[in-house]
PDB file of C-alpha atoms in Angstrom:
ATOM      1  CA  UNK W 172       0.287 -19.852  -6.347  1.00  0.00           C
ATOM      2  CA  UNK W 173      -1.430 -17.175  -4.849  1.00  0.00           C
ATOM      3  CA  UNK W 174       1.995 -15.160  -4.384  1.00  0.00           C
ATOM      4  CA  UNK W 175       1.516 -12.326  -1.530  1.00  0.00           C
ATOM      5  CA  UNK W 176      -1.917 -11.398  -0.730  1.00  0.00           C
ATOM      6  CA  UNK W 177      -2.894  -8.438   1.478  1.00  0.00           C
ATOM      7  CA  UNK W 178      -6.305  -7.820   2.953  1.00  0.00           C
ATOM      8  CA  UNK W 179      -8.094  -5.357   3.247  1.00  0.00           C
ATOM      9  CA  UNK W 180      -7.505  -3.093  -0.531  1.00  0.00           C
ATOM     10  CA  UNK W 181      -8.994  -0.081   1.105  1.00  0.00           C
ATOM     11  CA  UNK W 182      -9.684   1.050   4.387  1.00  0.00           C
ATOM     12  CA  UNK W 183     -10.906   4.326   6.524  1.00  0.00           C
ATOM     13  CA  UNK W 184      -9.844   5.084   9.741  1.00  0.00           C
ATOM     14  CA  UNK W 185     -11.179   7.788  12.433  1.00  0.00           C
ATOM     15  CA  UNK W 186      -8.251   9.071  14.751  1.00  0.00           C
ATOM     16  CA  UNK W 187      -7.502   6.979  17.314  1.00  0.00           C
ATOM     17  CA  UNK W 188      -9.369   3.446  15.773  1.00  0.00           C
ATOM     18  CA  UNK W 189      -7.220   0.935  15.804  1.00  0.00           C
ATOM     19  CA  UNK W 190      -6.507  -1.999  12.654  1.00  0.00           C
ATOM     20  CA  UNK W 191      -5.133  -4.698  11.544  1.00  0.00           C
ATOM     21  CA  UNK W 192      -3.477  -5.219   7.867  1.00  0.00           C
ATOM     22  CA  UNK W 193      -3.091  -8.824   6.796  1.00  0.00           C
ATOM     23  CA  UNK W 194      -0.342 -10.640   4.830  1.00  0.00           C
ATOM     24  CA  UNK W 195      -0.302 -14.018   3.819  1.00  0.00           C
ATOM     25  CA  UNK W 196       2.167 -15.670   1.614  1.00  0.00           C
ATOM     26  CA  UNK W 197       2.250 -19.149  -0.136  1.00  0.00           C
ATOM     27  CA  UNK W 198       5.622 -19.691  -0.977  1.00  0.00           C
ATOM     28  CA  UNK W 199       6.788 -20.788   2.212  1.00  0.00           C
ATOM     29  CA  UNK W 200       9.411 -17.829   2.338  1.00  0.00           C
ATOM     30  CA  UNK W 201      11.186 -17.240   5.717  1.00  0.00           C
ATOM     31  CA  UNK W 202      11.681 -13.167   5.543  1.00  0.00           C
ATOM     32  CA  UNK W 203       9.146 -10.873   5.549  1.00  0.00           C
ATOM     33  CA  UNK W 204       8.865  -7.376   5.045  1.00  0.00           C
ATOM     34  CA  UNK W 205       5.798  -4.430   5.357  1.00  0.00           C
ATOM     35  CA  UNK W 206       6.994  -1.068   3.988  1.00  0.00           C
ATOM     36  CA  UNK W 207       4.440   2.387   3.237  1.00  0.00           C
ATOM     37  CA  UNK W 208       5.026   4.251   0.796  1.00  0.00           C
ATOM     38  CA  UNK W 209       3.718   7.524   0.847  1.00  0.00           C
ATOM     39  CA  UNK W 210       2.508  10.253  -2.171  1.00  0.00           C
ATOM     40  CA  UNK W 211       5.426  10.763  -4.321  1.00  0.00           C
ATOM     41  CA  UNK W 212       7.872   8.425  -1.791  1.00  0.00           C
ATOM     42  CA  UNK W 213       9.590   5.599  -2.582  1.00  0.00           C
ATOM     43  CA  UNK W 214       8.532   3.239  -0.186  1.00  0.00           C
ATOM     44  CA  UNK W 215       9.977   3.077   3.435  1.00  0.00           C
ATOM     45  CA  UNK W 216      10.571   0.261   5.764  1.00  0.00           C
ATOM     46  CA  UNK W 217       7.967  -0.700   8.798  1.00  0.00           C
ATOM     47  CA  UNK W 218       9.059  -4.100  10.301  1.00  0.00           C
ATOM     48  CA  UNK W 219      10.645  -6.981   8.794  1.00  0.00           C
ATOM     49  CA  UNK W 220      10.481 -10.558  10.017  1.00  0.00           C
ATOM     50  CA  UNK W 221      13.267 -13.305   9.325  1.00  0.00           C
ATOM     51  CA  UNK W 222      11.306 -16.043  10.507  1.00  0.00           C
ATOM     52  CA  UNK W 223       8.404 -17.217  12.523  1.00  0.00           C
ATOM     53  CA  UNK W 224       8.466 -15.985  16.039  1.00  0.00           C
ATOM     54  CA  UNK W 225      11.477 -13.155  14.848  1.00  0.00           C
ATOM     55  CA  UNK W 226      10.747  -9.439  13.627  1.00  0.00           C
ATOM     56  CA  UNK W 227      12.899  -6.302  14.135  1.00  0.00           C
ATOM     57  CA  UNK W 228      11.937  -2.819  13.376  1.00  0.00           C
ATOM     58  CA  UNK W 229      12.416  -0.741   9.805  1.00  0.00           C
ATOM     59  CA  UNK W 230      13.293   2.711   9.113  1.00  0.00           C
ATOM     60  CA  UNK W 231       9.934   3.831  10.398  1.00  0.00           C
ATOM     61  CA  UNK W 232       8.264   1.619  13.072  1.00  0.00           C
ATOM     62  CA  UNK W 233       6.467   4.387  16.013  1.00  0.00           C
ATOM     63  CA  UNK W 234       2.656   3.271  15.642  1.00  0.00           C
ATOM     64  CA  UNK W 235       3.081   0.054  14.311  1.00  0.00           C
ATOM     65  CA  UNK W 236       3.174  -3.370  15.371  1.00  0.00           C
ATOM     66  CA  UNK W 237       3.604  -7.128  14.122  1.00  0.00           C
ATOM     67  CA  UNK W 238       4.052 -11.047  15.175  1.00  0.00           C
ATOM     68  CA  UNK W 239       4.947 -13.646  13.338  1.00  0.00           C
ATOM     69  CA  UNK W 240       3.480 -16.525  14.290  1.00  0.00           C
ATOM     70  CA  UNK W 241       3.456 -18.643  11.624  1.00  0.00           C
ATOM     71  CA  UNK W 242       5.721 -18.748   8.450  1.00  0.00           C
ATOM     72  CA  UNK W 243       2.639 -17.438   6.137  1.00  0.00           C
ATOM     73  CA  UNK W 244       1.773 -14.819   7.739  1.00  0.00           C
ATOM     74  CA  UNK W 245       2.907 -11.023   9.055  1.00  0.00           C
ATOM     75  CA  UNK W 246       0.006  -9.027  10.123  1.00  0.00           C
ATOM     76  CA  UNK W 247       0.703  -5.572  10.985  1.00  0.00           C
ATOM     77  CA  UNK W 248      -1.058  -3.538  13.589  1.00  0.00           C
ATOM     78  CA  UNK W 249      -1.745   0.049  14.034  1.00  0.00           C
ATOM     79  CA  UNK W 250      -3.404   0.693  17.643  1.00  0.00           C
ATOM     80  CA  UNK W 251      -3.906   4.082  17.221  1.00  0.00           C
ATOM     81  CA  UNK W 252      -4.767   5.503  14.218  1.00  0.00           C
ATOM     82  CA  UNK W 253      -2.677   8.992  13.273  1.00  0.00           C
ATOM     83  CA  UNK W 254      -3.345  11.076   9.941  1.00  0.00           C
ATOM     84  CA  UNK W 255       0.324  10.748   9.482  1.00  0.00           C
ATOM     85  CA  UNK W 256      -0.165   6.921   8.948  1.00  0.00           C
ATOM     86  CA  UNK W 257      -2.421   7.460   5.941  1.00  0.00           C
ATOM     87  CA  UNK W 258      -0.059   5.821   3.382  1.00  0.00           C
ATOM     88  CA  UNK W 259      -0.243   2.466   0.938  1.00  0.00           C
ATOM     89  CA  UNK W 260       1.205  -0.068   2.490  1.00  0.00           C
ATOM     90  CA  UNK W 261       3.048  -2.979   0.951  1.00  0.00           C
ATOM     91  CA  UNK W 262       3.957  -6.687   1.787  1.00  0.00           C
ATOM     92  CA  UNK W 263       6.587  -8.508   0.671  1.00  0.00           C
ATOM     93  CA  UNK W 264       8.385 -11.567   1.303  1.00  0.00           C
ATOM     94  CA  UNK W 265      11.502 -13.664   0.236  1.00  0.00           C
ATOM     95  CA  UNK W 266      13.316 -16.909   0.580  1.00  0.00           C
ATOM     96  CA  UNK W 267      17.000 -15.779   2.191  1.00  0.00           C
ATOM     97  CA  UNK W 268      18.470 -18.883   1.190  1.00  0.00           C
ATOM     98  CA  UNK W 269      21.285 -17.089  -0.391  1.00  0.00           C
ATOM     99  CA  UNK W 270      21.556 -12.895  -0.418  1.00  0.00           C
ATOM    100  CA  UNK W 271      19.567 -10.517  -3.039  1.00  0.00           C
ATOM    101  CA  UNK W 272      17.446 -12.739  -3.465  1.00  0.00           C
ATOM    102  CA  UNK W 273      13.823 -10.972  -4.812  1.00  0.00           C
ATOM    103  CA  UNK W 274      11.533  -9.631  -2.894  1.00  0.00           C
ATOM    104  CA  UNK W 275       7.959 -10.587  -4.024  1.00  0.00           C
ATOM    105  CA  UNK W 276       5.334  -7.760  -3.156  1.00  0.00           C
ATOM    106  CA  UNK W 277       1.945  -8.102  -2.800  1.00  0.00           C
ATOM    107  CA  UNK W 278      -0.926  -5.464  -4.062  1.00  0.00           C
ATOM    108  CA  UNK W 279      -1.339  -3.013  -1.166  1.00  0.00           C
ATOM    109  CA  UNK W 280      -3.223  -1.990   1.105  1.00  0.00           C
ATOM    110  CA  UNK W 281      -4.537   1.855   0.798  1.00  0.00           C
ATOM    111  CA  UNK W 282      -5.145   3.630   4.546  1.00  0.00           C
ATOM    112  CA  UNK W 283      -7.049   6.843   5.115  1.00  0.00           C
ATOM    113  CA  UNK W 284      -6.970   8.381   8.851  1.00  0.00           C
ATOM    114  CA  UNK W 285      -9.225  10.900   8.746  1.00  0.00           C
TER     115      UNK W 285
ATOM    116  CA  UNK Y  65      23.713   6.150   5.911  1.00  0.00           C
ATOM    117  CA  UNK Y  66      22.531   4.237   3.125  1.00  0.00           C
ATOM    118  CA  UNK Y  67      20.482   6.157   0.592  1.00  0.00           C
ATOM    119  CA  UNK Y  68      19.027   6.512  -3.689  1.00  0.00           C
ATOM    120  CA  UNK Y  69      18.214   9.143  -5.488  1.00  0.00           C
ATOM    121  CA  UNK Y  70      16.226   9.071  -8.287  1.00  0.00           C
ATOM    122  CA  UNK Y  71      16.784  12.908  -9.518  1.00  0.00           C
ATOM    123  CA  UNK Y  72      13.930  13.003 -12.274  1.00  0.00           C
ATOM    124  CA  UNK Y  73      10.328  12.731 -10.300  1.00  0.00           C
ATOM    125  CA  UNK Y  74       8.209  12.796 -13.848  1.00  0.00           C
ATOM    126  CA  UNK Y  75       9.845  11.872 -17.620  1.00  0.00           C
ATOM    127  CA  UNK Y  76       7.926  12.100 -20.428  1.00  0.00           C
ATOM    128  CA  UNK Y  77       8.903  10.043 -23.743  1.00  0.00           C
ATOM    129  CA  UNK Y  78       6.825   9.720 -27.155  1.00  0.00           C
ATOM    130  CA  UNK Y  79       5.926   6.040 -28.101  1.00  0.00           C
ATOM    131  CA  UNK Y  80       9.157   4.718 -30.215  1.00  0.00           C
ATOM    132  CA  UNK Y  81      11.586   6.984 -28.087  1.00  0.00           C
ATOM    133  CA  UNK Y  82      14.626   5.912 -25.718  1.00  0.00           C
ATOM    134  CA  UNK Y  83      14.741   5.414 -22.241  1.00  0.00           C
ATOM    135  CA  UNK Y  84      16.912   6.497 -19.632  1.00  0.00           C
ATOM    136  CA  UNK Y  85      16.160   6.746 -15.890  1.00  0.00           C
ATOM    137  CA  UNK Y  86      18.785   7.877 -13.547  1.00  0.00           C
ATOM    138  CA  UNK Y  87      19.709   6.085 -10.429  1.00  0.00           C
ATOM    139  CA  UNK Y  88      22.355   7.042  -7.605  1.00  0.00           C
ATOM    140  CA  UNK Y  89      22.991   5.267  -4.573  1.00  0.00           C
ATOM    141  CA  UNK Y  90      25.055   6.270  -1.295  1.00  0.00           C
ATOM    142  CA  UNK Y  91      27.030   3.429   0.052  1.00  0.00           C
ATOM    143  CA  UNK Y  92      29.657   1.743   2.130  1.00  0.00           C
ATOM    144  CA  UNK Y  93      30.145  -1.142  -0.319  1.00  0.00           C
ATOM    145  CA  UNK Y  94      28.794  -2.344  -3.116  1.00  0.00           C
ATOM    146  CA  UNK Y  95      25.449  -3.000  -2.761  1.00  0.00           C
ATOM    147  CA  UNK Y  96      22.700  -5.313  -4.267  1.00  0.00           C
ATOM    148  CA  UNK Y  97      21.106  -2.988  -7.217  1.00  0.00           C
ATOM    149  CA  UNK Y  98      17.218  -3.515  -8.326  1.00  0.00           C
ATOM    150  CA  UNK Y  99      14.844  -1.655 -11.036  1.00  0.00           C
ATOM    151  CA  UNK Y 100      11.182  -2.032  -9.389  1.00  0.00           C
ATOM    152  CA  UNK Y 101       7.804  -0.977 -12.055  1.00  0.00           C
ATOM    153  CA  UNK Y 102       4.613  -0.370  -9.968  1.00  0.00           C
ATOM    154  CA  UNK Y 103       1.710   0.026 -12.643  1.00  0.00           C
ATOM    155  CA  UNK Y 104      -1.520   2.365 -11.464  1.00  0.00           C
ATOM    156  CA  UNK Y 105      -3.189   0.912  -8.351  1.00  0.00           C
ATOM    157  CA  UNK Y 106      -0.478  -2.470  -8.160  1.00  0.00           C
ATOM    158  CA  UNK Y 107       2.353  -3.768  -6.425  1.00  0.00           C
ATOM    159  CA  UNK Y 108       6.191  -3.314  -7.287  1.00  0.00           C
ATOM    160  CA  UNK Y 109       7.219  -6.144 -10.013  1.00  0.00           C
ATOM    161  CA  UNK Y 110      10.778  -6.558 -10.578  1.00  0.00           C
ATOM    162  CA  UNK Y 111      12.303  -5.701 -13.467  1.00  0.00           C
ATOM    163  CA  UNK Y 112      15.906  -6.495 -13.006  1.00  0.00           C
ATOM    164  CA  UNK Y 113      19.067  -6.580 -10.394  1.00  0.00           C
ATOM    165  CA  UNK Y 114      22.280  -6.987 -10.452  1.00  0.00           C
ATOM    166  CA  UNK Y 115      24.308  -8.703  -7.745  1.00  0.00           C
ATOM    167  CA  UNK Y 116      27.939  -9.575  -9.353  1.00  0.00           C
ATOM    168  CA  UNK Y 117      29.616  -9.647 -12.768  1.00  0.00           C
ATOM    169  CA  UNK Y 118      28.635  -8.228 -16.022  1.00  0.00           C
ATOM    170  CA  UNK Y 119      27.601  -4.817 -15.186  1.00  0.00           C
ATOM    171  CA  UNK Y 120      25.352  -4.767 -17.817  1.00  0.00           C
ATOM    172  CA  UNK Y 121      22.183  -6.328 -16.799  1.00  0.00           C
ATOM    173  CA  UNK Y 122      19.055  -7.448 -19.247  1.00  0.00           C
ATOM    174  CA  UNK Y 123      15.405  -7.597 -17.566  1.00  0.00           C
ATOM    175  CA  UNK Y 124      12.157  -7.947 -18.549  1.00  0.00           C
ATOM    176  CA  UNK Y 125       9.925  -6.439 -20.709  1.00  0.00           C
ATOM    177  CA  UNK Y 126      13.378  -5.178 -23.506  1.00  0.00           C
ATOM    178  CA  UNK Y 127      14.853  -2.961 -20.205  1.00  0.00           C
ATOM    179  CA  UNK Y 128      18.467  -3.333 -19.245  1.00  0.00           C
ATOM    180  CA  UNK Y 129      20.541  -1.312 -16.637  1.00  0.00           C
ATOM    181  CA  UNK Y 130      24.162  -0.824 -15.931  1.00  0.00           C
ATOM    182  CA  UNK Y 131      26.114  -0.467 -12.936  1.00  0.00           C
ATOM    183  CA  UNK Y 132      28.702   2.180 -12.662  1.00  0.00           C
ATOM    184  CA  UNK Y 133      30.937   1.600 -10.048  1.00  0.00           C
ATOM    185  CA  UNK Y 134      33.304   4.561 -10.480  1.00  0.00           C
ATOM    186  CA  UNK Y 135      29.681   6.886 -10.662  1.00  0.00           C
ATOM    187  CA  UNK Y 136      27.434   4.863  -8.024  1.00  0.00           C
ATOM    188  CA  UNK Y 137      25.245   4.775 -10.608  1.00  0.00           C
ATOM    189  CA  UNK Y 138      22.512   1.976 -11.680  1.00  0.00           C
ATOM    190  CA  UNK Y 139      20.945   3.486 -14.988  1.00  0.00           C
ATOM    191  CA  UNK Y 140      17.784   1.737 -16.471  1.00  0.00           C
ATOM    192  CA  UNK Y 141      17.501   2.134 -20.342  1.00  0.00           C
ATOM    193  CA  UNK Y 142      15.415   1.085 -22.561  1.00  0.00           C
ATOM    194  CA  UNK Y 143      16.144   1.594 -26.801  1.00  0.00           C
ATOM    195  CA  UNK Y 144      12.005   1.961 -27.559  1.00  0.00           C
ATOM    196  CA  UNK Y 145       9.117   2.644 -25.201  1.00  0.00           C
ATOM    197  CA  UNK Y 146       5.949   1.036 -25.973  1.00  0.00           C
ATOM    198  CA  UNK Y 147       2.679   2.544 -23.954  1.00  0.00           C
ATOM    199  CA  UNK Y 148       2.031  -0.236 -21.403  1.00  0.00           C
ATOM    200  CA  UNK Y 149       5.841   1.497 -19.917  1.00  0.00           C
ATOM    201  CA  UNK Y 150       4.044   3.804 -18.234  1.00  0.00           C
ATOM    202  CA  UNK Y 151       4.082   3.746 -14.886  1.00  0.00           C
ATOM    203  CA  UNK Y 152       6.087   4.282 -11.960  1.00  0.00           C
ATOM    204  CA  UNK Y 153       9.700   3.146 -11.331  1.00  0.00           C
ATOM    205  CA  UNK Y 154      11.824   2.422  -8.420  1.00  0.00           C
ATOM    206  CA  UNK Y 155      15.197   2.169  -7.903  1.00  0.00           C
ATOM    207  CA  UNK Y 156      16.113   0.387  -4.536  1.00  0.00           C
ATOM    208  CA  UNK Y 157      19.661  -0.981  -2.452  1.00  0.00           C
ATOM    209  CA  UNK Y 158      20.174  -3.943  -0.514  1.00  0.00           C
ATOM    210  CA  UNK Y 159      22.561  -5.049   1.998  1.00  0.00           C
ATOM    211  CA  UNK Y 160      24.774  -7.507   0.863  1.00  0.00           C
ATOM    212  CA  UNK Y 161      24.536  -9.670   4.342  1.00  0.00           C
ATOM    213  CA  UNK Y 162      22.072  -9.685   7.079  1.00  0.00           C
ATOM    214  CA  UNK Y 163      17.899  -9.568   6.032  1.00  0.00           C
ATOM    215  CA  UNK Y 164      18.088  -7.664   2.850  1.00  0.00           C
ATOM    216  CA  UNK Y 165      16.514  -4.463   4.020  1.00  0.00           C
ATOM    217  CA  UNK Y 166      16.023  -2.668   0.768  1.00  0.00           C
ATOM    218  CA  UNK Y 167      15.908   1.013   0.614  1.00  0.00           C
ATOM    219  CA  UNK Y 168      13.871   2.574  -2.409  1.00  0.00           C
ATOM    220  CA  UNK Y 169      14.529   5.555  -4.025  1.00  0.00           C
ATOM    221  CA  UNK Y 170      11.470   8.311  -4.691  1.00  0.00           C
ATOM    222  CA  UNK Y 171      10.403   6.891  -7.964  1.00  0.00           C
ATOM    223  CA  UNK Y 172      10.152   8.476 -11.288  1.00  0.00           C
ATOM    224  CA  UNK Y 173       6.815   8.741 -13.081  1.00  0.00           C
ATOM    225  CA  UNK Y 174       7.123   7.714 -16.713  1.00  0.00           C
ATOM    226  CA  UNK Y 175       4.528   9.063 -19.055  1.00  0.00           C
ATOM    227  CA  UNK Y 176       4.274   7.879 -22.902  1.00  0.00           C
ATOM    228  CA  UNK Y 177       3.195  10.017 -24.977  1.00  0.00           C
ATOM    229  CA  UNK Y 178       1.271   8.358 -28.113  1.00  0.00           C
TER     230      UNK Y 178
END
C-alpha cells in the first residue's frame, strides 16, 4: 500500500499561472480532505470530499478548486496563482465508516507564488 | 466557533528529560481529541486520539495524553525524550458527527537537546 501520495513535492508559480496538485489514495477511503498549512500554522482546511462526485468547502476555499471523480482521487486546482497561496499543502483521506476515525496524510506538496 | 491552542510555539528538552505539551480546545461538546508528529520535510503521523472512555490514552512511540474535561485540556506527555522526538506536533479537534473536519492547533516545535 502506497497510502496517500501527492504529486508534485515542489513547485514554482508566477502570479497569475494556474496548477494542479494531485492526490491519489489506495485504500479505497470515501472522505477526503486537502488542508495548507502555512509557516508556523497548524494546518487549515481547503475542501473536503465525502465521496466521489461530493466535495464542500473548508475553512479557507477563495482560489481553490476540486472534483472528485473517482474514489482515488481529489485533485485540487488553483487557477490563479496569488503569493498568499504559497503554503504546503496536505492530503488526507479516511474511511467514515464509523466517526474519528484517522485521517491518513500524505507527504505534501510545497508551493511558491512568486 | 471551534478552535486549539497550543500556547508553547518552541520547547526545548535535554535527551532523558520529560515531556509535556499543552493542548486547549474551544468547544460545544466533547470533541474527538488527536496528537499529530510531522518530522522535517513529512506528513502528519498520528500519534494518538481519544474518542470515549479512559481519559488516559497510550500512543505510539512511549507518548500518552489525557483528556481533561473539567480544563478542555488534551495534554501529551511523555516520561523520557529520545532524539528522533524532535519535530513538530499538532494538536487537532474533530466533530463528533458529520465529515470529521479536523481543526489543528499552531503546533509546537520540540527540540532535543543531546
Amino acid at each position: 500500500n502506497a497510502g496517500v501520495t501527492q504529486t508534485p513535492k515542489f513547485r514554482i508559480l508566477k502570479i497569475g499561472q494556474s496548477m494542479t496538485l494531485q492526490c491519489t489514495q489506495d485504500m479505497n477511503h470515501n472522505y477526503m480532505y486537502w488542508y495548507r498549512q502555512d509557516p508556523g500554522m497548524g494546518l487549515k482546511l481547503i475542501y473536503y470530499s465525502v465521496g466521489a462526485g461530493i466535495t464542500d468547502k473548508g475553512e479557507v476555499p477563495n482560489g481553490y478548486n476540486v472534483s472528485r471523480s473517482t474514489t482515488e482521487d481529489f485533485p485540487l486546482r488553483l487557477e490563479l496563482a496569488a503569493p498568499s497561496q504559497t503554503s504546503v499543502y496536505f492530503c488526507a483521506s479516511t474511511n467514515l465508516a464509523g466517526l474519528g476515525e484517522t485521517q491518513y496524510f500524505g507527504p505534501g506538496t510545497r508551493l511558491l507564488v512568486l | 466557533a471551534q478552535s486549539v491552542t497550543q500556547p508553547d510555539i518552541h520547547i526545548t528538552v535535554s535527551e532523558g528529560a520529560s515531556l509535556e505539551l499543552r493542548c486547549n480546545y474551544s468547544y460545544g461538546a466533547t470533541p474527538y481529541l488527536f496528537w499529530y508528529v510531522q518530522s522535517p520535510g513529512q506528513g502528519l503521523q498520528l500519534l494518538l486520539k481519544y474518542f470515549s472512555g479512559d481519559t488516559l490514552v497510550q500512543g505510539i512511540k512511549g507518548f500518552e495524553a489525557e483528556f481533561k474535561r473539567s480544563q478542555s485540556s488534551f495534554n501529551l506527555r511523555k516520561p523520557s525524550v529520545h532524539w528522533s522526538d524532535a519535530a513538530e506536533y499538532f494538536c487537532a479537534v474533530g466533530a463528533r458527527q458529520g465529515a470529521q473536519k479536523l481543526v489543528f492547533g499552531q503546533g509546537t516545535r520540540l527540540t532535543i537537546n543531546p
